[in-house]
Short mmCIF file of C-alpha atoms in Angstrom, two decimals:
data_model
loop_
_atom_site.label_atom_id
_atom_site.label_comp_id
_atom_site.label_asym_id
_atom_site.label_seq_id
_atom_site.Cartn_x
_atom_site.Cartn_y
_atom_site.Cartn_z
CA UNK A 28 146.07 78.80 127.63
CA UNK A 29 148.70 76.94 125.62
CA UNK A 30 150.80 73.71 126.80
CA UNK A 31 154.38 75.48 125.66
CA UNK A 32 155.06 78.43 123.72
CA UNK A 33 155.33 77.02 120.47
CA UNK A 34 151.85 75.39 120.57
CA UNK A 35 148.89 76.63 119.37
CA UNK A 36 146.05 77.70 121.33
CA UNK A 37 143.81 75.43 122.34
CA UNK A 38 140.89 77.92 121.71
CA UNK A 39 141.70 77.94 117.88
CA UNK A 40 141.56 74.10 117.65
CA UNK A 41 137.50 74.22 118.63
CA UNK A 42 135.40 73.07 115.45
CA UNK A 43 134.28 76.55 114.23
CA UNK A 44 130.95 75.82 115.23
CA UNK A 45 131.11 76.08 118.24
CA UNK A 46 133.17 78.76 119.06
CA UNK A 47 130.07 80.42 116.86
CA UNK A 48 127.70 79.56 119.51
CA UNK A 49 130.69 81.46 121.62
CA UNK A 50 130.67 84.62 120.30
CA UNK A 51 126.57 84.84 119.63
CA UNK A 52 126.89 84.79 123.45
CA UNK A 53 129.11 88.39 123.53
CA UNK A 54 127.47 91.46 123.60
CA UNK A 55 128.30 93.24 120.38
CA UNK A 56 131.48 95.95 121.72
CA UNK A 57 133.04 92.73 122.95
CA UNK A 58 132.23 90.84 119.73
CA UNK A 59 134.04 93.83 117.50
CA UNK A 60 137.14 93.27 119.78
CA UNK A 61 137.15 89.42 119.03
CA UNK A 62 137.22 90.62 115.70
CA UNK A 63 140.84 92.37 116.38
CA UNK A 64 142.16 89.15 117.84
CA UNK A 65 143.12 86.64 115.05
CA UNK A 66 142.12 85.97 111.24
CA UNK A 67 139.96 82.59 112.47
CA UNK A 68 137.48 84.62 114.86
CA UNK A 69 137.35 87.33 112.02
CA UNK A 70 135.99 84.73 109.13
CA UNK A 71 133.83 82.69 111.53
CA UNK A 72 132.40 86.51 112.57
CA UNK A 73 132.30 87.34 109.26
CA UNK A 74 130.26 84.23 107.25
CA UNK A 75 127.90 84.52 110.37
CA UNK A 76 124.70 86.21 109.38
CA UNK A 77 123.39 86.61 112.34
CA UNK A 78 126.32 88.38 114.18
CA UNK A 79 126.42 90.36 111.18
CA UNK A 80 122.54 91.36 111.36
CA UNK A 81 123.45 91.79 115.17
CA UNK A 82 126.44 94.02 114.79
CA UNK A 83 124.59 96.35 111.86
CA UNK A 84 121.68 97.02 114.14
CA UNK A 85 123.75 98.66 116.47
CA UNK A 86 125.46 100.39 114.25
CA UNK A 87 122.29 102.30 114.19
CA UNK A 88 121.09 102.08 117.31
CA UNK A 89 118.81 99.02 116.81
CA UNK A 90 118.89 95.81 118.89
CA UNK A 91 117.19 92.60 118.16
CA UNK A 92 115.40 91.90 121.39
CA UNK A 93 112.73 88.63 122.45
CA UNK A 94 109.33 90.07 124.15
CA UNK A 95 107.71 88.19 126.44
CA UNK A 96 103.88 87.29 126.13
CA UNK A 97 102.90 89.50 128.60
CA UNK A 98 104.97 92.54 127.89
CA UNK A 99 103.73 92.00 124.06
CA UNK A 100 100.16 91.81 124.32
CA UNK A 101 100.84 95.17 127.12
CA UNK A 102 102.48 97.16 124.70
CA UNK A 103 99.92 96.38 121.34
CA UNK A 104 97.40 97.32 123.60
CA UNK A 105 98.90 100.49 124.35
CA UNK A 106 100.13 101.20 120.90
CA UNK A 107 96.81 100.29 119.43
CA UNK A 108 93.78 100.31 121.48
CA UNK A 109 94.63 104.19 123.36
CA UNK A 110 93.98 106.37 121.13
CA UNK A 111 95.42 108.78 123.06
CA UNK A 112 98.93 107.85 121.87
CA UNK A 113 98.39 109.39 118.43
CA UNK A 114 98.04 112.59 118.89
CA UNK A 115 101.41 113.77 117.61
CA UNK A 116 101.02 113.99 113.75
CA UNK A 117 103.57 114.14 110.68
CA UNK A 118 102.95 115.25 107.16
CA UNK A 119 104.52 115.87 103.96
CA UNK A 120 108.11 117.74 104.63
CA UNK A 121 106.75 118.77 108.16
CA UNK A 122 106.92 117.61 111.69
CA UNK A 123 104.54 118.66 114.17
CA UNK A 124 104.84 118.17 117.57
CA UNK A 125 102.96 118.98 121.04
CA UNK A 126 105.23 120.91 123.58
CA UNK A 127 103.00 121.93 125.98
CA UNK A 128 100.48 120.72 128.24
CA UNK A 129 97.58 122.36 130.25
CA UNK A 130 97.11 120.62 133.46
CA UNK A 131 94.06 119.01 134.76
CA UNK A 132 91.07 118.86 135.07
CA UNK A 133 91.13 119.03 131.53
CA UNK A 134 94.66 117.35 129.62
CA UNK A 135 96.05 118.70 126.28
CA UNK A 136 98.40 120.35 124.29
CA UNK A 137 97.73 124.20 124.04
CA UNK A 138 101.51 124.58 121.88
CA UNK A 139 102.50 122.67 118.97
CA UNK A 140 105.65 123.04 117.57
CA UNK A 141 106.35 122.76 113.82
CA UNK A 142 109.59 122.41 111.72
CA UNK A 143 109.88 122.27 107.93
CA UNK A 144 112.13 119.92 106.58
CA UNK A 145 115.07 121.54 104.67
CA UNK A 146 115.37 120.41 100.66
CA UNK A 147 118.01 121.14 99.01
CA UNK A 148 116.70 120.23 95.79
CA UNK A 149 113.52 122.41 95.76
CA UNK A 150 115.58 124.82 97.65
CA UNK A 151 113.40 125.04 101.29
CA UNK A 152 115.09 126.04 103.82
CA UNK A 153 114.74 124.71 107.75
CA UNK A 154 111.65 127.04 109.25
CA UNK A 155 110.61 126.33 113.37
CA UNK A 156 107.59 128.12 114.58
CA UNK A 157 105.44 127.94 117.09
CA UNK A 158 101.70 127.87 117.15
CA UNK A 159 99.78 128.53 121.02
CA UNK A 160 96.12 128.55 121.14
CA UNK A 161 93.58 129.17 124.67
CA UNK A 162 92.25 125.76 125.60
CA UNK A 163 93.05 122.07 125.26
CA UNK A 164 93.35 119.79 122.23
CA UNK A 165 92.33 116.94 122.12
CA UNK A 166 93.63 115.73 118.98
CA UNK A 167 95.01 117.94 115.52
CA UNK A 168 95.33 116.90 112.45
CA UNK A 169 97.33 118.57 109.23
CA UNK A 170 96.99 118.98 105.58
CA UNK A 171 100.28 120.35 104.63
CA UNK A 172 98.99 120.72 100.47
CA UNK A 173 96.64 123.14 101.84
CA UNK A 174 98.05 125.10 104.84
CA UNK A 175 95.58 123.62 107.02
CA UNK A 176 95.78 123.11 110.84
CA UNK A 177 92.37 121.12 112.19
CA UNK A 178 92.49 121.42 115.90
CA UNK A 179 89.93 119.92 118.33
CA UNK A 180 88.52 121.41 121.44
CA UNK A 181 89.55 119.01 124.18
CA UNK A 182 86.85 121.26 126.91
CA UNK A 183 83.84 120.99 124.05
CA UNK A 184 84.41 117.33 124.11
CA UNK A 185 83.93 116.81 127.47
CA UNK A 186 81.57 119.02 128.34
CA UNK A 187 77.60 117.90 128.10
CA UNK A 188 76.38 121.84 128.08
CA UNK A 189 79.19 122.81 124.64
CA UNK A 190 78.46 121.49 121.58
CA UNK A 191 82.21 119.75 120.31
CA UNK A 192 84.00 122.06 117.52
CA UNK A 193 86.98 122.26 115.35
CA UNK A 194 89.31 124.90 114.60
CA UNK A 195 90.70 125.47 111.18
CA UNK A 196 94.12 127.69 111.36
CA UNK A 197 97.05 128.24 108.89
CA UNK A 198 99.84 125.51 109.32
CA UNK A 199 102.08 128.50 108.27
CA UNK A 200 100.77 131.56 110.55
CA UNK A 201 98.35 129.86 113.21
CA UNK A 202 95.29 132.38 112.54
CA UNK A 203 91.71 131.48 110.97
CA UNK A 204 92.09 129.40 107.59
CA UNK A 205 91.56 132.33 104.79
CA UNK A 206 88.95 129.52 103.08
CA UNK A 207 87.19 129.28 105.77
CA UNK A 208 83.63 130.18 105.52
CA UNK A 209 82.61 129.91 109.08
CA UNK A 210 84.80 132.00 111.02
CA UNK A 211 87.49 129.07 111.47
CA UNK A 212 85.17 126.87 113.58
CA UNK A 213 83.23 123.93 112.89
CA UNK A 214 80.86 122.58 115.39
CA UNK A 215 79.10 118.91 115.15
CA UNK A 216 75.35 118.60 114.72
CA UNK A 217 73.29 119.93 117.61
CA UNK A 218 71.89 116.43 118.01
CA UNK A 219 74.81 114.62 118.46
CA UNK A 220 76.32 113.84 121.51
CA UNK A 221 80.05 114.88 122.74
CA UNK A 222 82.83 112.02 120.65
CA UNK A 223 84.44 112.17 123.93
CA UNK A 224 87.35 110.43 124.13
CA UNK A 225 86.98 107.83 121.92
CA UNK A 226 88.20 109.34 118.09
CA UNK A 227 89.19 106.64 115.90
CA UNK A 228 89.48 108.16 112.87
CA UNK A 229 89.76 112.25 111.79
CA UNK A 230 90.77 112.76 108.18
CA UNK A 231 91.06 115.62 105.43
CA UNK A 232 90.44 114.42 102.18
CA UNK A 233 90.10 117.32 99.73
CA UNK A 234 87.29 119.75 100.59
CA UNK A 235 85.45 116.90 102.77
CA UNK A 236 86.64 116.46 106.90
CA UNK A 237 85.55 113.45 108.68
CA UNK A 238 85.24 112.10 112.07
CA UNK A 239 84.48 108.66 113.41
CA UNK A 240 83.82 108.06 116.50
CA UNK A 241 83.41 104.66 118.20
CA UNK A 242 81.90 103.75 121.64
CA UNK A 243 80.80 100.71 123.12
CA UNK A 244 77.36 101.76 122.17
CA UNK A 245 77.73 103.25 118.69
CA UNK A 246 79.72 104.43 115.63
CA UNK A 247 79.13 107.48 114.71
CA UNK A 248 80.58 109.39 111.32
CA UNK A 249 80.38 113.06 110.81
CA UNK A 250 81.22 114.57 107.48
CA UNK A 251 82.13 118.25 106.50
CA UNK A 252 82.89 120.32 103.82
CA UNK A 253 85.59 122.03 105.80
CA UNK A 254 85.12 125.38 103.43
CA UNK A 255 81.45 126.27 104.18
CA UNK A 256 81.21 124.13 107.50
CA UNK A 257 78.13 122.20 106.07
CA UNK A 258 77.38 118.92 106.86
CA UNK A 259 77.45 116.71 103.70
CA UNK A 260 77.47 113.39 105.64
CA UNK A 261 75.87 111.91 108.95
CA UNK A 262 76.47 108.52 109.72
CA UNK A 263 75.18 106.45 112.98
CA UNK A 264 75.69 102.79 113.29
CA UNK A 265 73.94 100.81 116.40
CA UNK A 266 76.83 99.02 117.52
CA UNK A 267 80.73 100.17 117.87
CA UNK A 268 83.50 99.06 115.15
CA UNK A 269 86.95 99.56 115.36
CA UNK A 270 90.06 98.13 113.20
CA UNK A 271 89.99 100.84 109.96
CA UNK A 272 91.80 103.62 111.64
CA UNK A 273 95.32 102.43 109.67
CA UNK A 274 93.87 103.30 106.19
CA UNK A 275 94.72 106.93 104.97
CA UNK A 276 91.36 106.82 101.84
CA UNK A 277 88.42 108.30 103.50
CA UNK A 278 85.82 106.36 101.11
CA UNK A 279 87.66 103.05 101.94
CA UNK A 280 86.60 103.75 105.74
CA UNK A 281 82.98 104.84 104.95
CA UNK A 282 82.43 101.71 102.34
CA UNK A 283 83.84 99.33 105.39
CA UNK A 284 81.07 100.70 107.52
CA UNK A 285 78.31 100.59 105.04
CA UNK A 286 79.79 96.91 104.52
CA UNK A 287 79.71 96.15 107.27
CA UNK A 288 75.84 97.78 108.01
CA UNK A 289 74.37 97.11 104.98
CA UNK A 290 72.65 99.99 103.53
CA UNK A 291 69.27 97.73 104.05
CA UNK A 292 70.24 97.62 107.85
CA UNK A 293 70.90 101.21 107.49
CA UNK A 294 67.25 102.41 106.04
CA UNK A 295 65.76 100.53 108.71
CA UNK A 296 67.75 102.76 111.68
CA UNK A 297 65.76 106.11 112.01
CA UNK A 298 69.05 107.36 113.26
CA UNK A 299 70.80 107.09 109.93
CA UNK A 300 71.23 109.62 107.22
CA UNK A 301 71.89 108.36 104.01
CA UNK A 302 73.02 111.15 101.54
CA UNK A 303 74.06 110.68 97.78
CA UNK A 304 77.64 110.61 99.29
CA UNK A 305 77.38 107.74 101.40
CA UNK A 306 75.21 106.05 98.31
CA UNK A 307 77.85 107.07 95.84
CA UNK A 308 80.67 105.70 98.29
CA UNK A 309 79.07 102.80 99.22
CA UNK A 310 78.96 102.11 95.62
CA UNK A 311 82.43 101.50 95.26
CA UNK A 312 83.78 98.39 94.14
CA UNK A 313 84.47 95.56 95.92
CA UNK A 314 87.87 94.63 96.36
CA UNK A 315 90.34 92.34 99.00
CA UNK A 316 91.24 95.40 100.83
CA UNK A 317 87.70 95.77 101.93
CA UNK A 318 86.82 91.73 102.59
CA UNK A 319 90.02 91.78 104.47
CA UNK A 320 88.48 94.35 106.73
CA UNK A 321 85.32 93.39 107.22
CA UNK A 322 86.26 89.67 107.99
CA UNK A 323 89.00 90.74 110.74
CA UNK A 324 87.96 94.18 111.62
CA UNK A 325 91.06 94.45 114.04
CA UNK A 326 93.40 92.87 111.69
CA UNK A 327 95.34 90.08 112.64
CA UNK A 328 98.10 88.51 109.91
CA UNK A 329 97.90 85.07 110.83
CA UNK A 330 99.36 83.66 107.22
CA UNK A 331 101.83 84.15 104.37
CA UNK A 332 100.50 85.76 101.77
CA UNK A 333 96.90 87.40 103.23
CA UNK A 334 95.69 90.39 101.91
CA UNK A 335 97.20 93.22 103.87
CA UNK A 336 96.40 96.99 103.45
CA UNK A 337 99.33 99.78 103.05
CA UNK A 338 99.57 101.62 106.18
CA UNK A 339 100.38 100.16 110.21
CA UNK A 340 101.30 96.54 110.32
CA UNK A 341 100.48 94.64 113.29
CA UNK A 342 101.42 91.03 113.32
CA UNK A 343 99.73 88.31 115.58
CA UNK A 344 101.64 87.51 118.31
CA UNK A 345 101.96 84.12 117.88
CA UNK A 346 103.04 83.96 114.13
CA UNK A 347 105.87 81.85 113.63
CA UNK A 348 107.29 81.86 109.87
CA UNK A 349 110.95 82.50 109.09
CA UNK A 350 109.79 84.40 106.14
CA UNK A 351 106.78 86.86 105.70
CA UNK A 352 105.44 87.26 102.06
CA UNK A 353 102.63 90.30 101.94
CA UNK A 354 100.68 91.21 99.56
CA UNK A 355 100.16 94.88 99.85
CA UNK A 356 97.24 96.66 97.63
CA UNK A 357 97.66 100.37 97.32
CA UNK A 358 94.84 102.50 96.65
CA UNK A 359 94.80 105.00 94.12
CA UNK A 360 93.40 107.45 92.23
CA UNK A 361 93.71 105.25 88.65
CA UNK A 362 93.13 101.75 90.24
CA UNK A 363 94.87 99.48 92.02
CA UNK A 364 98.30 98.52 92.15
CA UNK A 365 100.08 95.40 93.75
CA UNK A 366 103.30 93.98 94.47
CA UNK A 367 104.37 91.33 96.74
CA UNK A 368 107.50 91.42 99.36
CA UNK A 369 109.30 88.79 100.70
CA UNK A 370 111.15 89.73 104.29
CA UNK A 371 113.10 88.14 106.03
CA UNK A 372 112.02 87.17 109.53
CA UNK A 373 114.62 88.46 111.46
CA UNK A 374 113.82 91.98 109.89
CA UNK A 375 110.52 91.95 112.41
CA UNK A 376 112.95 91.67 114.76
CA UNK A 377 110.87 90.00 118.00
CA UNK A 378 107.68 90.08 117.70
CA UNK A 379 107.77 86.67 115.24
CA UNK A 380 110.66 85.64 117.73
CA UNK A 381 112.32 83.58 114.48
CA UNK A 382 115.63 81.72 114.83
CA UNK A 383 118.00 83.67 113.26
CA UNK A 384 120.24 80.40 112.40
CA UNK A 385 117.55 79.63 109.83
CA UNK A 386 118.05 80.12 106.10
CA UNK A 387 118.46 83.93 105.88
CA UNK A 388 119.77 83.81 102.14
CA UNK A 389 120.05 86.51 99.00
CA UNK A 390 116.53 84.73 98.15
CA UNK A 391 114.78 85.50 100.99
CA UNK A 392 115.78 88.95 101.38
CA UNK A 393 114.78 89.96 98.20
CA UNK A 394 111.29 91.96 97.11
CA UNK A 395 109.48 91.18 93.89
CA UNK A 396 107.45 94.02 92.37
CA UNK A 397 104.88 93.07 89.62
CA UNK A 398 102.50 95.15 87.70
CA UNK A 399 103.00 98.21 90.24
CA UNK A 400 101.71 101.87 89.64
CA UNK A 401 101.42 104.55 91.27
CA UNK A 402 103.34 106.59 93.84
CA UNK A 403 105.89 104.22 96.35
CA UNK A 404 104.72 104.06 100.21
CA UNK A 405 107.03 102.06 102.94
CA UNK A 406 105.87 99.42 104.77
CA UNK A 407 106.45 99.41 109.20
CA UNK A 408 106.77 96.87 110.38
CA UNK A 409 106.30 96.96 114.11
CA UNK A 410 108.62 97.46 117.20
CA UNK A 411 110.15 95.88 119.78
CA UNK A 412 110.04 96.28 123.78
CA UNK A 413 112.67 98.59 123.06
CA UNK A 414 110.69 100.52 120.81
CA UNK A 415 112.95 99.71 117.48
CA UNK A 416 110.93 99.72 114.19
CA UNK A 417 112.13 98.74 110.49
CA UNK A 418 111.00 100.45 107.76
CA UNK A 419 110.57 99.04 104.20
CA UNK A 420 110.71 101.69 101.28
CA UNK A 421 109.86 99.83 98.10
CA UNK A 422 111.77 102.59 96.54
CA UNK A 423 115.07 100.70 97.31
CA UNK A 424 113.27 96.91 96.28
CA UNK A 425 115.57 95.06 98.14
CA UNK A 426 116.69 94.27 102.35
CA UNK A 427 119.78 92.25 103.33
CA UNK A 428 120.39 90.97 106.74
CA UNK A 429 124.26 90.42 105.93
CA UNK A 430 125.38 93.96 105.08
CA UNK A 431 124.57 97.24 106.63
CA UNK A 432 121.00 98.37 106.27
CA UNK A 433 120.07 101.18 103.27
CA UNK A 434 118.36 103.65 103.66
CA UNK A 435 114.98 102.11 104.26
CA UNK A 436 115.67 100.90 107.42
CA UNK A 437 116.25 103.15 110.59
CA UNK A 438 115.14 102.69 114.22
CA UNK A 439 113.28 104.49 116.79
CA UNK A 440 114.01 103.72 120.09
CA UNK A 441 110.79 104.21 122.06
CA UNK A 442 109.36 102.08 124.16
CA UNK A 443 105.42 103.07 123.42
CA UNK A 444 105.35 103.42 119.41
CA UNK A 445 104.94 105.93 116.67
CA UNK A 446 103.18 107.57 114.57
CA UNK A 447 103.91 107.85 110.87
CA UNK A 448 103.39 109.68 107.25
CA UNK A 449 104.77 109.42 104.28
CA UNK A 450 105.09 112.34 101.87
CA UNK A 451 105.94 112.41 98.25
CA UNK A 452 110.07 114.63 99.47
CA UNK A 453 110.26 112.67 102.93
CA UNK A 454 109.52 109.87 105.30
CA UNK A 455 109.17 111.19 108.78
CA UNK A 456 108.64 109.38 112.19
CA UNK A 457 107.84 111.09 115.16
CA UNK A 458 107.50 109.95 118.86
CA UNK A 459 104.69 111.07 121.07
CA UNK A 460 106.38 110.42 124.02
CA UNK A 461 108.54 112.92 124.96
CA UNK A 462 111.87 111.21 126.45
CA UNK A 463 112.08 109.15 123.47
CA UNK A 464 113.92 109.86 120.16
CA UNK A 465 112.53 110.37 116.50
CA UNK A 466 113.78 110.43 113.58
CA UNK A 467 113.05 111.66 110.37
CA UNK A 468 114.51 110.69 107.04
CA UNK A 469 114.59 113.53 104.20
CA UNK A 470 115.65 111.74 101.31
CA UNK A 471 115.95 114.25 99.08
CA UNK A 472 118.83 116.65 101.90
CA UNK A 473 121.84 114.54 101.75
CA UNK A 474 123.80 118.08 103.03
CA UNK A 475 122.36 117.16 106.38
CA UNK A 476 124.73 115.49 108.77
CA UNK A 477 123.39 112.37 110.41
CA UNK A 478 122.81 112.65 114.04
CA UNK A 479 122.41 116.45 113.57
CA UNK A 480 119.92 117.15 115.84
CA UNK A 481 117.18 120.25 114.41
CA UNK A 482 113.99 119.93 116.39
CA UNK A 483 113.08 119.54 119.84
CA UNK A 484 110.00 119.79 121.78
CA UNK A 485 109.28 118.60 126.22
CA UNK A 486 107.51 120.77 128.76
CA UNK A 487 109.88 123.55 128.33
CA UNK A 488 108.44 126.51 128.16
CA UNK A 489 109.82 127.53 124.28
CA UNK A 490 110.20 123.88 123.64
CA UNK A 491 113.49 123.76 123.09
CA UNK A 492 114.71 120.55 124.73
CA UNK A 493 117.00 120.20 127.09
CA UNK A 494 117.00 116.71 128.45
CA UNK A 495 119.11 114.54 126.57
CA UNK A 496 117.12 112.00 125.13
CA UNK A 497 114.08 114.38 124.79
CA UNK A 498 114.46 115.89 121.18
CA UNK A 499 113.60 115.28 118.11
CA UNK A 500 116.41 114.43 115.45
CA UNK A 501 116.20 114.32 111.33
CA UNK A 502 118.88 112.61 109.60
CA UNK A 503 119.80 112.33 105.95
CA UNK A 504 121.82 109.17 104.22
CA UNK A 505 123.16 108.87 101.02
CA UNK A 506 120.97 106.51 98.67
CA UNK A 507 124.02 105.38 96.50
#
């Protein structure tokens, strides 16, 4: 490697440039050793913003990966369109989880497994219980502010001769919700037909529970008051619309709908019920959240700078901008509030497939928040073929590229996607497939060790998991 032993080596004489292009070429453990071998390969390493975007991700186990076409457009369809992938669901300082299956003819969970976040602060401490129940659900949904467990009937729905129903339980206990007024069971309107398979949208807003349904023939919208079981709502639209399941505000939904069918449409369909709700909803004023929705019901960012709702974040496939400024409306209770974040590219890892060599600077990774109000909600940005997502709490109003991540942004490695919630003690991200990894992220319990591993949930039989990469793991970092 050297002409005599007092020359230098030949290696260190390259133009620094290209012995760059070198070591982008190493995979990352033989990178860190190139690190080790002289002060030259440790500078050009080290000024490198990409290597040193490379080398943080898998620090913590994340890895910048290109997706092809194909394998892209497979796994949004999967992550999006099936609505079968949501099932597990997080809330507020909780993490629920299915553990058990019934087999066919009829697929579901019939255990759910629940752990309560630890907080040192408010002084909780870690609680696992499980909850079993005698048929099939086909989807569950929580309200953690009021101990409420909504469960739905997975033989009901497929079944012409049942009418489809929902049970209310006690997040804490598992038995019949003490408020409710019906013996813990709702059932739909005896006119309606089964939802099937095809939920888009099941939230708990308050005292009112809703259901959309979509199929290729209709769009139907059932709404409760959970407590006495009475319909207060009845909604059924002619043709099928999808694309509103991301937003959490239940009147947002039902004014995108009524958009969408205009209430003159609406009188006209003898199937339709219009009650001073739906008037008094669809009476809400219009705002670029809603136009957003109704001009790309599926929601495609095709441009810096659209309108783009809080909540799930998928990209078009074929966007191509080193830098990715949204403007993010949140909805609340006193109005609206608004700031605007600028990302870098490389932060969406592949799915804009940017070149990383591009201008990555303190400028671009910086977020600008104007006139904001109200509580602060992350942004996710989507995943990988490896299943990595980034996560953007506003909290911290600033990402870098060029030093290790903060706390905002974690991965999940899992190849199909997750689902997410946000409370106001804890961001928590849980995996419905079960032999990939979660994570949740208590901000408030930095006594927890990271990597510490609480919850777990496969096909065992108490749900404790014993396959190595089937478990469920909460980790806590330091936000100084």
């Amino acid at each position: 490697m050297t002409s005599s032993c007092d020359d230098t080596p030949w290696l260190l004489t390259v133009p620094a440039e290209i012995i760059l292009r070198i070591l982008e070429y190493l995979d990352i453990p033989t990178l860190l050793t190139c690190l080790q071998v002289c002060r030259r390969f440790h500078d050009i390493v080290a000024n490198s913003i990409t290597l040193q975007y490379n080398i943080t991700l898998l620090a913590h186990g994340m890895h910048d990966n290109t997706q092809e076409d194909e394998e892209l457009a497979w796994t949004n369809h999967e992550t999006i369109d099936l609505q079968d992938l949501w099932k597990p669901y997080v809330s507020d300082g909780y993490l629920v989880f299915q553990a058990k299956e019934r087999d066919a003819p009829v697929h579901g969970p019939t255990r759910l497994v629940v752990f309560q976040l630890p907080s040192a602060l408010r002084g909780i401490q870690a609680r696992r219980w499980t909850l079993d129940f005698d048929f099939s659900a086909s989807f569950y949904i929580v309200d953690v502010a009021r101990d409420l467990l909504v469960i739905s009937c997975a033989e009901s729905h497929n079944h012409q001769d049942l009418r489809p129903h929902l049970h209310l339980q006690c997040l804490s206990t598992g038995d019949q919700h003490t408020l409710s007024q019906t013996d813990g069971i709702i059932r739909l309107p005896e006119h309606r037909v089964p939802f099937g398979n095809f939920i888009e949208f099941c939230r708990i807003q308050g005292d009112h529970l809703a259901l959309v349904a979509a199929s290729e023939q209709e769009t139907s919208l059932v709404v409760w008051n959970w407590h006495s079981g009475i319909v207060i709502a009845e909604l059924v639209l002619p043709q099928p619309f999808y694309g509103y399941s991301f937003l959490d505000d239940l009147h947002l939904v039902v004014a995108a709908l009524l958009h969408v069918y205009s209430l003159e449409r609406c009188a006209r369909n003898p199937g339709i019920l219009l009650t001073p709700w739906l008037e008094a909803t669809y009476k809400l004023p219009d705002n670029e959240i809603l136009r957003g929705i109704i001009r790309k019901p599926h929601f495609l960012c095709e441009s810096p700078g659209q309108s783009l709702p809080i909540g799930h974040f998928y990209p078009d496939t074929t966007m191509e901008t080193t830098a990715l400024s949204l403007i993010l409306e949140v909805f609340q209770d006193s109005g609206w509030g608004e700031f605007d974040l600028h990302i870098p590219s490389a932060v969406l890892l592949s799915h804009t497939r940017p070149p990383l060599q591009t201008k990555l600077d303190s400028s671009i990774a910086s977020t600008n928040v104007s006139a904001w109000s109200g509580t602060p909600a992350p942004v996710i940005m989507p995943w990988n073929q490896w299943g990595q997502a980034v996560i953007c709490d506003i909290r911290t109003l600033s990402l870098s590229v060029s030093t290790p991540p903060r706390p905002s942004l974690i991965g999940l490695p899992s190849t199909f996607g997750a689902r997410t919630s946000f409370g106001r003690n804890a961001l928590v991200l849980a995996d419905y497939h079960p032999r990939r990894v979660a994570r949740a992220l208590a901000r408030e319990d930095l006594h927890l060790k990271q990597g510490r591993t609480l919850v777990g949930g496969n096909d065992n039989e108490d749900g404790v998991v014993k396959h190595e990469r089937a478990y469920i793991r909460a980790e806590a970092v330091s936000l100084t």
